[in-house]
PDB file of C-alpha atoms in Angstrom:
ATOM      1  CA  MET A   1     -51.147  -8.256  27.624  1.00 48.00           C
ATOM      2  CA  ARG A   2     -48.900  -7.439  30.581  1.00 50.00           C
ATOM      3  CA  ARG A   3     -48.635 -11.142  31.490  1.00 53.00           C
ATOM      4  CA  LEU A   4     -47.379 -11.857  27.970  1.00 48.00           C
ATOM      5  CA  ALA A   5     -44.892  -8.965  28.002  1.00 53.00           C
ATOM      6  CA  TRP A   6     -42.791 -10.215  30.919  1.00 54.00           C
ATOM      7  CA  PRO A   7     -41.919 -13.601  29.351  1.00 56.00           C
ATOM      8  CA  LEU A   8     -40.991 -11.812  26.108  1.00 50.00           C
ATOM      9  CA  ILE A   9     -38.726  -9.395  27.985  1.00 54.00           C
ATOM     10  CA  LEU A  10     -37.013 -12.300  29.755  1.00 54.00           C
ATOM     11  CA  LEU A  11     -36.668 -14.152  26.456  1.00 55.00           C
ATOM     12  CA  LEU A  12     -34.949 -11.274  24.625  1.00 54.00           C
ATOM     13  CA  PRO A  13     -31.458 -11.752  26.203  1.00 59.00           C
ATOM     14  CA  LEU A  14     -31.611 -15.462  25.345  1.00 55.00           C
ATOM     15  CA  LEU A  15     -32.543 -14.715  21.737  1.00 52.00           C
ATOM     16  CA  ALA A  16     -29.788 -12.105  21.512  1.00 53.00           C
ATOM     17  CA  GLY A  17     -27.253 -14.616  22.816  1.00 56.00           C
ATOM     18  CA  ILE A  18     -28.349 -17.238  20.298  1.00 53.00           C
ATOM     19  CA  HIS A  19     -28.097 -14.658  17.495  1.00 50.00           C
ATOM     20  CA  PHE A  20     -24.602 -13.611  18.590  1.00 49.00           C
ATOM     21  CA  PHE A  21     -23.409 -17.229  18.826  1.00 53.00           C
ATOM     22  CA  ALA A  22     -24.814 -18.092  15.398  1.00 50.00           C
ATOM     23  CA  HIS A  23     -23.246 -14.981  13.899  1.00 47.00           C
ATOM     24  CA  GLU A  24     -19.827 -15.849  15.325  1.00 52.00           C
ATOM     25  CA  GLN A  25     -20.069 -19.433  14.064  1.00 53.00           C
ATOM     26  CA  ALA A  26     -21.051 -18.263  10.587  1.00 47.00           C
ATOM     27  CA  TRP A  27     -18.181 -15.759  10.558  1.00 44.00           C
ATOM     28  CA  GLU A  28     -15.657 -18.417  11.587  1.00 52.00           C
ATOM     29  CA  GLN A  29     -16.898 -20.734   8.837  1.00 49.00           C
ATOM     30  CA  ARG A  30     -16.539 -17.877   6.343  1.00 45.00           C
ATOM     31  CA  ARG A  31     -12.959 -17.210   7.495  1.00 49.00           C
ATOM     32  CA  GLU A  32     -12.048 -20.888   7.098  1.00 49.00           C
ATOM     33  CA  TYR A  33     -13.593 -20.895   3.625  1.00 42.00           C
ATOM     34  CA  ARG A  34     -11.691 -17.745   2.562  1.00 45.00           C
ATOM     35  CA  ARG A  35      -8.402 -19.227   3.773  1.00 46.00           C
ATOM     36  CA  THR A  36      -8.782 -22.094   1.304  1.00 45.00           C
ATOM     37  CA  LEU A  37     -10.414 -20.148  -1.530  1.00 44.00           C
ATOM     38  CA  ASP A  38      -8.311 -19.673  -4.663  1.00 51.00           C
ATOM     39  CA  ALA A  39      -8.108 -16.213  -6.174  1.00 56.00           C
ATOM     40  CA  GLY A  40      -9.415 -17.407  -9.514  1.00 61.00           C
ATOM     41  CA  TYR A  41      -8.311 -17.379 -13.124  1.00 61.00           C
ATOM     42  CA  VAL A  42      -8.148 -14.350 -15.383  1.00 68.00           C
ATOM     43  CA  LEU A  43      -8.924 -14.995 -19.033  1.00 63.00           C
ATOM     44  CA  PRO A  44      -6.275 -13.719 -21.448  1.00 65.00           C
ATOM     45  CA  SER A  45      -7.237 -10.281 -22.686  1.00 64.00           C
ATOM     46  CA  ARG A  46      -7.440 -11.447 -26.321  1.00 63.00           C
ATOM     47  CA  PHE A  47     -10.446 -13.585 -25.338  1.00 58.00           C
ATOM     48  CA  ILE A  48     -11.961 -10.895 -23.123  1.00 68.00           C
ATOM     49  CA  ARG A  49     -11.874  -8.492 -26.072  1.00 65.00           C
ATOM     50  CA  VAL A  50     -14.020 -10.900 -28.082  1.00 58.00           C
ATOM     51  CA  PHE A  51     -16.613 -11.120 -25.306  1.00 65.00           C
ATOM     52  CA  ALA A  52     -16.569  -7.364 -24.660  1.00 65.00           C
ATOM     53  CA  LEU A  53     -17.168  -6.449 -28.330  1.00 67.00           C
ATOM     54  CA  GLU A  54     -17.353  -2.644 -28.514  1.00 74.00           C
ATOM     55  CA  HIS A  55     -17.670  -2.308 -24.711  1.00 76.00           C
ATOM     56  CA  LYS A  56     -13.994  -2.773 -23.849  1.00 83.00           C
ATOM     57  CA  GLY A  57     -13.952   0.307 -21.607  1.00 85.00           C
ATOM     58  CA  VAL A  58     -16.929  -0.972 -19.626  1.00 88.00           C
ATOM     59  CA  MET A  59     -15.307  -4.385 -19.250  1.00 87.00           C
ATOM     60  CA  ALA A  60     -12.046  -2.765 -18.112  1.00 90.00           C
ATOM     61  CA  ASN A  61     -13.957  -0.812 -15.437  1.00 90.00           C
ATOM     62  CA  TYR A  62     -15.723  -3.972 -14.294  1.00 90.00           C
ATOM     63  CA  LEU A  63     -12.494  -5.987 -14.010  1.00 91.00           C
ATOM     64  CA  LEU A  64     -10.741  -3.221 -12.092  1.00 93.00           C
ATOM     65  CA  LEU A  65     -13.663  -2.879  -9.667  1.00 92.00           C
ATOM     66  CA  LYS A  66     -13.665  -6.642  -9.166  1.00 90.00           C
ATOM     67  CA  THR A  67      -9.930  -6.607  -8.437  1.00 91.00           C
ATOM     68  CA  MET A  68     -10.222  -3.695  -6.001  1.00 91.00           C
ATOM     69  CA  ASN A  69     -13.091  -5.416  -4.193  1.00 89.00           C
ATOM     70  CA  PHE A  70     -11.059  -8.627  -3.972  1.00 89.00           C
ATOM     71  CA  TYR A  71      -8.144  -6.783  -2.367  1.00 90.00           C
ATOM     72  CA  GLY A  72     -10.396  -4.660  -0.144  1.00 87.00           C
ATOM     73  CA  ASP A  73     -12.231  -7.703   1.187  1.00 85.00           C
ATOM     74  CA  ARG A  74      -8.980  -9.366   2.213  1.00 83.00           C
ATOM     75  CA  VAL A  75      -7.689  -6.226   3.916  1.00 80.00           C
ATOM     76  CA  MET A  76     -10.955  -5.476   5.700  1.00 81.00           C
ATOM     77  CA  HIS A  77     -10.960  -8.926   7.276  1.00 79.00           C
ATOM     78  CA  GLN A  78      -7.199  -8.848   7.993  1.00 80.00           C
ATOM     79  CA  GLU A  79      -6.496 -11.828   5.751  1.00 83.00           C
ATOM     80  CA  GLN A  80      -3.000 -12.013   4.313  1.00 85.00           C
ATOM     81  CA  LEU A  81      -2.822 -12.244   0.546  1.00 89.00           C
ATOM     82  CA  SER A  82      -1.157 -15.389  -0.732  1.00 89.00           C
ATOM     83  CA  GLU A  83       1.282 -15.573  -3.628  1.00 90.00           C
ATOM     84  CA  GLU A  84      -1.597 -16.794  -5.807  1.00 90.00           C
ATOM     85  CA  ASP A  85      -3.685 -13.786  -4.729  1.00 91.00           C
ATOM     86  CA  TRP A  86      -0.977 -11.357  -5.817  1.00 94.00           C
ATOM     87  CA  HIS A  87      -0.498 -13.100  -9.160  1.00 92.00           C
ATOM     88  CA  TYR A  88      -4.258 -12.897  -9.693  1.00 92.00           C
ATOM     89  CA  ILE A  89      -4.098  -9.125  -9.087  1.00 94.00           C
ATOM     90  CA  VAL A  90      -1.158  -8.755 -11.481  1.00 94.00           C
ATOM     91  CA  SER A  91      -2.952 -10.762 -14.191  1.00 92.00           C
ATOM     92  CA  SER A  92      -6.153  -8.811 -13.675  1.00 93.00           C
ATOM     93  CA  LEU A  93      -4.426  -5.427 -13.931  1.00 95.00           C
ATOM     94  CA  ASP A  94      -2.613  -6.614 -17.034  1.00 93.00           C
ATOM     95  CA  ALA A  95      -5.950  -7.589 -18.602  1.00 92.00           C
ATOM     96  CA  VAL A  96      -7.543  -4.266 -17.633  1.00 94.00           C
ATOM     97  CA  THR A  97      -4.744  -2.266 -19.224  1.00 95.00           C
ATOM     98  CA  ASP A  98      -4.818  -4.474 -22.338  1.00 92.00           C
ATOM     99  CA  LEU A  99      -8.523  -3.712 -22.748  1.00 92.00           C
ATOM    100  CA  ASP A 100      -8.089   0.019 -22.101  1.00 94.00           C
ATOM    101  CA  PRO A 101      -4.378   0.941 -22.102  1.00 94.00           C
ATOM    102  CA  ARG A 102      -5.111   4.656 -21.553  1.00 95.00           C
ATOM    103  CA  PHE A 103      -7.130   3.989 -18.372  1.00 95.00           C
ATOM    104  CA  LEU A 104      -5.192   5.755 -15.574  1.00 95.00           C
ATOM    105  CA  ASP A 105      -6.734   4.109 -12.489  1.00 94.00           C
ATOM    106  CA  PRO A 106      -5.243   0.599 -12.895  1.00 95.00           C
ATOM    107  CA  TYR A 107      -1.737   2.050 -13.212  1.00 96.00           C
ATOM    108  CA  ILE A 108      -2.126   4.081 -10.007  1.00 93.00           C
ATOM    109  CA  PHE A 109      -3.765   1.167  -8.187  1.00 93.00           C
ATOM    110  CA  GLY A 110      -1.056  -1.186  -9.396  1.00 93.00           C
ATOM    111  CA  VAL A 111       1.944   0.973  -8.541  1.00 91.00           C
ATOM    112  CA  THR A 112       0.527   1.559  -5.057  1.00 88.00           C
ATOM    113  CA  LEU A 113      -0.277  -2.041  -4.321  1.00 91.00           C
ATOM    114  CA  LEU A 114       2.467  -4.010  -6.029  1.00 94.00           C
ATOM    115  CA  THR A 115       5.371  -1.948  -4.680  1.00 92.00           C
ATOM    116  CA  TRP A 116       4.472  -0.950  -1.131  1.00 87.00           C
ATOM    117  CA  GLU A 117       2.254  -3.907  -0.226  1.00 88.00           C
ATOM    118  CA  ALA A 118       3.583  -6.861  -2.239  1.00 92.00           C
ATOM    119  CA  GLY A 119       7.192  -5.931  -3.001  1.00 92.00           C
ATOM    120  CA  MET A 120       6.594  -6.915  -6.650  1.00 96.00           C
ATOM    121  CA  ILE A 121       8.728  -4.156  -8.127  1.00 96.00           C
ATOM    122  CA  GLU A 122       9.410  -5.779 -11.494  1.00 96.00           C
ATOM    123  CA  GLU A 123       5.700  -6.426 -12.064  1.00 96.00           C
ATOM    124  CA  ALA A 124       4.883  -2.825 -11.132  1.00 97.00           C
ATOM    125  CA  ASN A 125       7.550  -1.512 -13.505  1.00 97.00           C
ATOM    126  CA  ARG A 126       6.235  -3.614 -16.383  1.00 97.00           C
ATOM    127  CA  LEU A 127       2.796  -2.147 -15.805  1.00 97.00           C
ATOM    128  CA  LEU A 128       4.202   1.389 -15.738  1.00 97.00           C
ATOM    129  CA  GLU A 129       6.220   0.762 -18.908  1.00 97.00           C
ATOM    130  CA  LYS A 130       2.962  -0.168 -20.624  1.00 96.00           C
ATOM    131  CA  GLY A 131       1.513   3.054 -19.249  1.00 97.00           C
ATOM    132  CA  MET A 132       4.414   5.052 -20.687  1.00 97.00           C
ATOM    133  CA  GLU A 133       3.788   3.517 -24.096  1.00 96.00           C
ATOM    134  CA  HIS A 134       0.073   4.315 -24.196  1.00 97.00           C
ATOM    135  CA  ARG A 135       0.011   7.431 -22.001  1.00 96.00           C
ATOM    136  CA  SER A 136       3.081   9.088 -23.452  1.00 95.00           C
ATOM    137  CA  HIS A 137       1.791  12.542 -22.421  1.00 95.00           C
ATOM    138  CA  ASP A 138       1.444  11.575 -18.751  1.00 96.00           C
ATOM    139  CA  TRP A 139       4.364  12.590 -16.503  1.00 94.00           C
ATOM    140  CA  GLN A 140       3.169  10.226 -13.761  1.00 94.00           C
ATOM    141  CA  MET A 141       4.305   7.080 -15.577  1.00 96.00           C
ATOM    142  CA  PRO A 142       8.054   7.965 -15.719  1.00 95.00           C
ATOM    143  CA  PHE A 143       7.696   9.682 -12.334  1.00 92.00           C
ATOM    144  CA  PHE A 144       6.679   6.453 -10.571  1.00 93.00           C
ATOM    145  CA  LEU A 145       9.153   4.410 -12.591  1.00 95.00           C
ATOM    146  CA  GLY A 146      11.865   6.783 -11.452  1.00 91.00           C
ATOM    147  CA  PHE A 147      10.856   6.386  -7.842  1.00 88.00           C
ATOM    148  CA  ASN A 148      10.752   2.594  -8.066  1.00 92.00           C
ATOM    149  CA  HIS A 149      14.292   2.507  -9.486  1.00 91.00           C
ATOM    150  CA  PHE A 150      15.523   4.982  -6.951  1.00 85.00           C
ATOM    151  CA  TYR A 151      13.843   3.787  -3.761  1.00 84.00           C
ATOM    152  CA  PHE A 152      13.231   0.062  -4.194  1.00 89.00           C
ATOM    153  CA  LEU A 153      15.943  -0.963  -6.678  1.00 90.00           C
ATOM    154  CA  GLN A 154      18.507   1.627  -5.513  1.00 84.00           C
ATOM    155  CA  ASP A 155      19.396   2.322  -9.137  1.00 87.00           C
ATOM    156  CA  PHE A 156      19.855   6.064  -8.662  1.00 80.00           C
ATOM    157  CA  ALA A 157      21.131   6.861 -12.154  1.00 77.00           C
ATOM    158  CA  THR A 158      18.155   5.218 -13.921  1.00 88.00           C
ATOM    159  CA  GLY A 159      15.758   6.742 -11.421  1.00 87.00           C
ATOM    160  CA  ALA A 160      17.111  10.221 -12.102  1.00 81.00           C
ATOM    161  CA  GLU A 161      16.808   9.668 -15.869  1.00 84.00           C
ATOM    162  CA  TYR A 162      13.136   8.747 -15.551  1.00 91.00           C
ATOM    163  CA  LEU A 163      12.477  11.796 -13.379  1.00 87.00           C
ATOM    164  CA  MET A 164      14.135  14.082 -15.887  1.00 79.00           C
ATOM    165  CA  GLN A 165      11.998  12.504 -18.593  1.00 90.00           C
ATOM    166  CA  ALA A 166       8.897  13.157 -16.483  1.00 91.00           C
ATOM    167  CA  SER A 167       9.937  16.782 -15.922  1.00 82.00           C
ATOM    168  CA  ARG A 168       9.861  17.431 -19.680  1.00 85.00           C
ATOM    169  CA  LEU A 169       6.230  16.327 -20.067  1.00 91.00           C
ATOM    170  CA  PRO A 170       3.232  18.713 -19.946  1.00 88.00           C
ATOM    171  CA  GLU A 171       1.795  19.670 -16.533  1.00 89.00           C
ATOM    172  CA  SER A 172       4.644  18.026 -14.607  1.00 86.00           C
ATOM    173  CA  PRO A 173       5.453  19.578 -11.199  1.00 83.00           C
ATOM    174  CA  ASN A 174       8.135  22.251 -11.107  1.00 75.00           C
ATOM    175  CA  PHE A 175      10.115  20.424  -8.428  1.00 72.00           C
ATOM    176  CA  LEU A 176      10.952  17.409 -10.623  1.00 75.00           C
ATOM    177  CA  PRO A 177      14.242  18.651 -12.160  1.00 66.00           C
ATOM    178  CA  ASN A 178      15.638  19.594  -8.742  1.00 63.00           C
ATOM    179  CA  LEU A 179      14.394  16.334  -7.246  1.00 68.00           C
ATOM    180  CA  ALA A 180      16.095  14.331 -10.005  1.00 68.00           C
ATOM    181  CA  ALA A 181      19.373  16.145  -9.373  1.00 60.00           C
ATOM    182  CA  ARG A 182      19.017  15.650  -5.635  1.00 59.00           C
ATOM    183  CA  LEU A 183      18.393  11.923  -5.969  1.00 63.00           C
ATOM    184  CA  SER A 184      21.280  11.375  -8.345  1.00 56.00           C
ATOM    185  CA  TYR A 185      23.616  13.147  -5.914  1.00 49.00           C
ATOM    186  CA  TYR A 186      22.398  12.025  -2.501  1.00 48.00           C
ATOM    187  CA  GLY A 187      21.022   8.583  -3.280  1.00 51.00           C
ATOM    188  CA  GLN A 188      18.384   7.020  -1.068  1.00 50.00           C
ATOM    189  CA  ARG A 189      16.836   9.624   1.256  1.00 59.00           C
ATOM    190  CA  THR A 190      13.737   9.335   3.410  1.00 72.00           C
ATOM    191  CA  GLY A 191      12.770  12.942   2.721  1.00 70.00           C
ATOM    192  CA  SER A 192      12.557  12.275  -1.015  1.00 67.00           C
ATOM    193  CA  ALA A 193      10.384   9.200  -0.425  1.00 71.00           C
ATOM    194  CA  ILE A 194       7.975  11.466   1.467  1.00 79.00           C
ATOM    195  CA  VAL A 195       7.621  13.648  -1.634  1.00 73.00           C
ATOM    196  CA  PHE A 196       6.750  10.604  -3.740  1.00 70.00           C
ATOM    197  CA  LEU A 197       4.159   9.318  -1.265  1.00 75.00           C
ATOM    198  CA  GLN A 198       2.527  12.725  -1.000  1.00 80.00           C
ATOM    199  CA  THR A 199       2.237  12.826  -4.793  1.00 74.00           C
ATOM    200  CA  LEU A 200       0.849   9.293  -4.881  1.00 69.00           C
ATOM    201  CA  LEU A 201      -1.776  10.172  -2.271  1.00 80.00           C
ATOM    202  CA  LEU A 202      -3.054  12.980  -4.480  1.00 80.00           C
ATOM    203  CA  GLN A 203      -3.782  10.399  -7.190  1.00 71.00           C
ATOM    204  CA  THR A 204      -5.307   7.678  -4.980  1.00 75.00           C
ATOM    205  CA  ALA A 205      -9.091   7.594  -4.551  1.00 76.00           C
ATOM    206  CA  ASP A 206      -9.495   4.146  -2.973  1.00 76.00           C
ATOM    207  CA  GLU A 207     -10.041   4.625   0.776  1.00 81.00           C
ATOM    208  CA  GLY A 208      -8.302   1.406   1.786  1.00 77.00           C
ATOM    209  CA  LEU A 209      -5.179   2.287  -0.189  1.00 74.00           C
ATOM    210  CA  ARG A 210      -5.253   5.862   1.088  1.00 82.00           C
ATOM    211  CA  ALA A 211      -5.288   4.641   4.683  1.00 85.00           C
ATOM    212  CA  SER A 212      -2.330   2.341   4.006  1.00 80.00           C
ATOM    213  CA  LEU A 213      -0.338   5.089   2.268  1.00 79.00           C
ATOM    214  CA  GLU A 214      -1.140   7.655   4.948  1.00 88.00           C
ATOM    215  CA  ARG A 215       0.177   5.319   7.651  1.00 87.00           C
ATOM    216  CA  ARG A 216       3.374   4.691   5.683  1.00 82.00           C
ATOM    217  CA  LEU A 217       3.763   8.415   5.007  1.00 86.00           C
ATOM    218  CA  LEU A 218       3.424   9.130   8.732  1.00 91.00           C
ATOM    219  CA  ALA A 219       6.064   6.495   9.497  1.00 88.00           C
ATOM    220  CA  LEU A 220       8.477   7.991   6.968  1.00 85.00           C
ATOM    221  CA  GLN A 221       7.849  11.521   8.247  1.00 90.00           C
ATOM    222  CA  ARG A 222       8.710  10.385  11.762  1.00 91.00           C
ATOM    223  CA  ALA A 223      11.803   8.544  10.543  1.00 89.00           C
ATOM    224  CA  ASP A 224      12.826  11.703   8.694  1.00 88.00           C
ATOM    225  CA  LEU A 225      12.333  13.723  11.887  1.00 91.00           C
ATOM    226  CA  ILE A 226      14.764  11.416  13.697  1.00 92.00           C
ATOM    227  CA  GLU A 227      17.246  11.533  10.803  1.00 89.00           C
ATOM    228  CA  GLN A 228      17.213  15.338  10.917  1.00 90.00           C
ATOM    229  CA  ALA A 229      17.959  15.175  14.649  1.00 93.00           C
ATOM    230  CA  VAL A 230      20.824  12.762  13.931  1.00 93.00           C
ATOM    231  CA  ALA A 231      22.237  15.218  11.361  1.00 91.00           C
ATOM    232  CA  ARG A 232      22.106  18.104  13.879  1.00 93.00           C
ATOM    233  CA  PHE A 233      23.779  15.896  16.498  1.00 94.00           C
ATOM    234  CA  LYS A 234      26.588  15.076  14.069  1.00 93.00           C
ATOM    235  CA  ASP A 235      27.096  18.736  13.120  1.00 93.00           C
ATOM    236  CA  GLU A 236      27.437  19.781  16.762  1.00 94.00           C
ATOM    237  CA  GLN A 237      29.124  16.731  18.296  1.00 93.00           C
ATOM    238  CA  GLY A 238      31.335  15.699  15.391  1.00 93.00           C
ATOM    239  CA  ARG A 239      30.107  12.118  15.513  1.00 93.00           C
ATOM    240  CA  LEU A 240      26.965  10.070  15.023  1.00 92.00           C
ATOM    241  CA  PRO A 241      24.909   9.095  18.076  1.00 92.00           C
ATOM    242  CA  GLU A 242      25.247   5.473  19.089  1.00 87.00           C
ATOM    243  CA  LYS A 243      21.732   5.233  20.521  1.00 87.00           C
ATOM    244  CA  ALA A 244      18.491   7.117  20.019  1.00 87.00           C
ATOM    245  CA  GLN A 245      18.497   8.024  23.717  1.00 89.00           C
ATOM    246  CA  GLU A 246      21.380  10.423  23.058  1.00 93.00           C
ATOM    247  CA  LEU A 247      19.056  12.516  20.876  1.00 93.00           C
ATOM    248  CA  LEU A 248      16.659  12.935  23.792  1.00 93.00           C
ATOM    249  CA  GLU A 249      19.351  13.635  26.356  1.00 92.00           C
ATOM    250  CA  GLY A 250      20.980  16.236  24.119  1.00 93.00           C
ATOM    251  CA  GLY A 251      17.699  18.018  23.412  1.00 94.00           C
ATOM    252  CA  TYR A 252      17.706  17.172  19.711  1.00 94.00           C
ATOM    253  CA  LEU A 253      14.285  15.571  20.134  1.00 94.00           C
ATOM    254  CA  GLU A 254      11.697  16.462  22.764  1.00 92.00           C
ATOM    255  CA  GLU A 255      10.320  12.933  22.617  1.00 93.00           C
ATOM    256  CA  MET A 256      10.813   9.862  20.483  1.00 93.00           C
ATOM    257  CA  PRO A 257       7.983   9.698  17.922  1.00 93.00           C
ATOM    258  CA  GLU A 258       6.039   6.469  17.816  1.00 93.00           C
ATOM    259  CA  ASP A 259       6.261   4.162  14.827  1.00 92.00           C
ATOM    260  CA  PRO A 260       2.635   3.861  13.615  1.00 91.00           C
ATOM    261  CA  TYR A 261       3.382   0.201  12.838  1.00 89.00           C
ATOM    262  CA  GLY A 262       4.381  -0.477  16.449  1.00 90.00           C
ATOM    263  CA  GLY A 263       8.114  -1.029  15.921  1.00 90.00           C
ATOM    264  CA  GLN A 264      11.176   0.347  17.706  1.00 90.00           C
ATOM    265  CA  TRP A 265      13.545   2.831  16.074  1.00 91.00           C
ATOM    266  CA  VAL A 266      17.149   1.760  15.495  1.00 89.00           C
ATOM    267  CA  LEU A 267      20.002   4.033  14.355  1.00 89.00           C
ATOM    268  CA  LEU A 268      22.006   2.620  11.456  1.00 83.00           C
ATOM    269  CA  PRO A 269      25.547   3.509  10.342  1.00 80.00           C
ATOM    270  CA  GLY A 270      25.616   6.644   8.219  1.00 78.00           C
ATOM    271  CA  GLY A 271      22.760   8.340  10.057  1.00 78.00           C
ATOM    272  CA  ARG A 272      19.904   6.289   8.624  1.00 80.00           C
ATOM    273  CA  VAL A 273      16.959   5.265  10.805  1.00 85.00           C
ATOM    274  CA  PHE A 274      15.417   1.792  10.763  1.00 84.00           C
ATOM    275  CA  SER A 275      12.276   0.454  12.452  1.00 86.00           C
ATOM    276  CA  THR A 276      11.978  -3.115  13.688  1.00 87.00           C
ATOM    277  CA  SER A 277       8.456  -3.171  12.215  1.00 85.00           C
ATOM    278  CA  ARG A 278       9.833  -2.696   8.675  1.00 78.00           C
ATOM    279  CA  PHE A 279       6.672  -0.597   8.214  1.00 77.00           C
ATOM    280  CA  VAL A 280       4.527  -3.730   7.885  1.00 72.00           C
ATOM    281  CA  VAL A 281       1.217  -4.390   9.631  1.00 67.00           C
ATOM    282  CA  GLU A 282       1.353  -7.724  11.389  1.00 60.00           C
ATOM    283  CA  PRO A 283      -1.902  -9.721  11.037  1.00 53.00           C
ATOM    284  CA  GLU A 284      -3.770 -10.535  14.219  1.00 47.00           C
ATOM    285  CA  PRO A 285      -3.012 -14.121  15.286  1.00 46.00           C
ATOM    286  CA  ASP A 286      -5.863 -16.632  15.199  1.00 47.00           C
ATOM    287  CA  LEU A 287      -7.109 -17.388  18.710  1.00 40.00           C
ATOM    288  CA  PRO A 288      -7.600 -20.971  19.872  1.00 41.00           C
ATOM    289  CA  GLN A 289     -11.214 -22.007  19.460  1.00 42.00           C
ATOM    290  CA  ASP A 290     -11.794 -22.244  23.218  1.00 41.00           C
ATOM    291  CA  LEU A 291     -10.768 -18.558  23.588  1.00 34.00           C
ATOM    292  CA  GLU A 292     -12.794 -17.116  20.727  1.00 39.00           C
TER     293      GLU A 292
END
């Protein structure tokens, strides 16, 4: 038995190497396949209703889970979503909310994904407007519509109107009336965006989306920290700093906080802070085959 054991022990590293090589080759083939794979077609909801019969809620849950898995798979493997992918997600969420228009999860998933990740503000607003129609008791629908108008569209007056509408609905947070007044007076402020993201995080159960929102929240909190230092500098010096280094030299910041997206902070006119990363995760570049 001992004579047989030694050859097996020597053979194990070779078998492990073959397994690792085969695994890498299979993974590369899968990546190439996913790059060329279309997102798929979503049947119009009027046909899905016929197939679902009396199980429309079950079908809505299934379609939403399928959509979330589609997005999660792309993110997990660091694959950028194409324009067709995003339109598939929009169509799928539209079908889900047609089947069950009172279903909260697709509205939260949609407003998170379509605004922050895809920049599809109009599509997100259309989804939220449907939510307002069918969830008229829910303060979250006008709340997120207000934020989208305020932050992304820079339509402060409309944003404030939506927030005031949300503040009049049952169980809405007490801070909404003051926030609406603040937004209509001050306009676009990083600190207010932090409030919105914190509220959105409370409603988000998907771990992948939570991780994305938490990173963006951290980036905004650090930008807000720098903006507060800029405001103190202006109050004391009577001018805005020209470079971020002046904040360190003057003791307004102990250290420059890192951008969690890896960018560099830039001071803009008016005291705003900008990051060269634009708060976007850059995908890892594909390595040449001889280096993989």
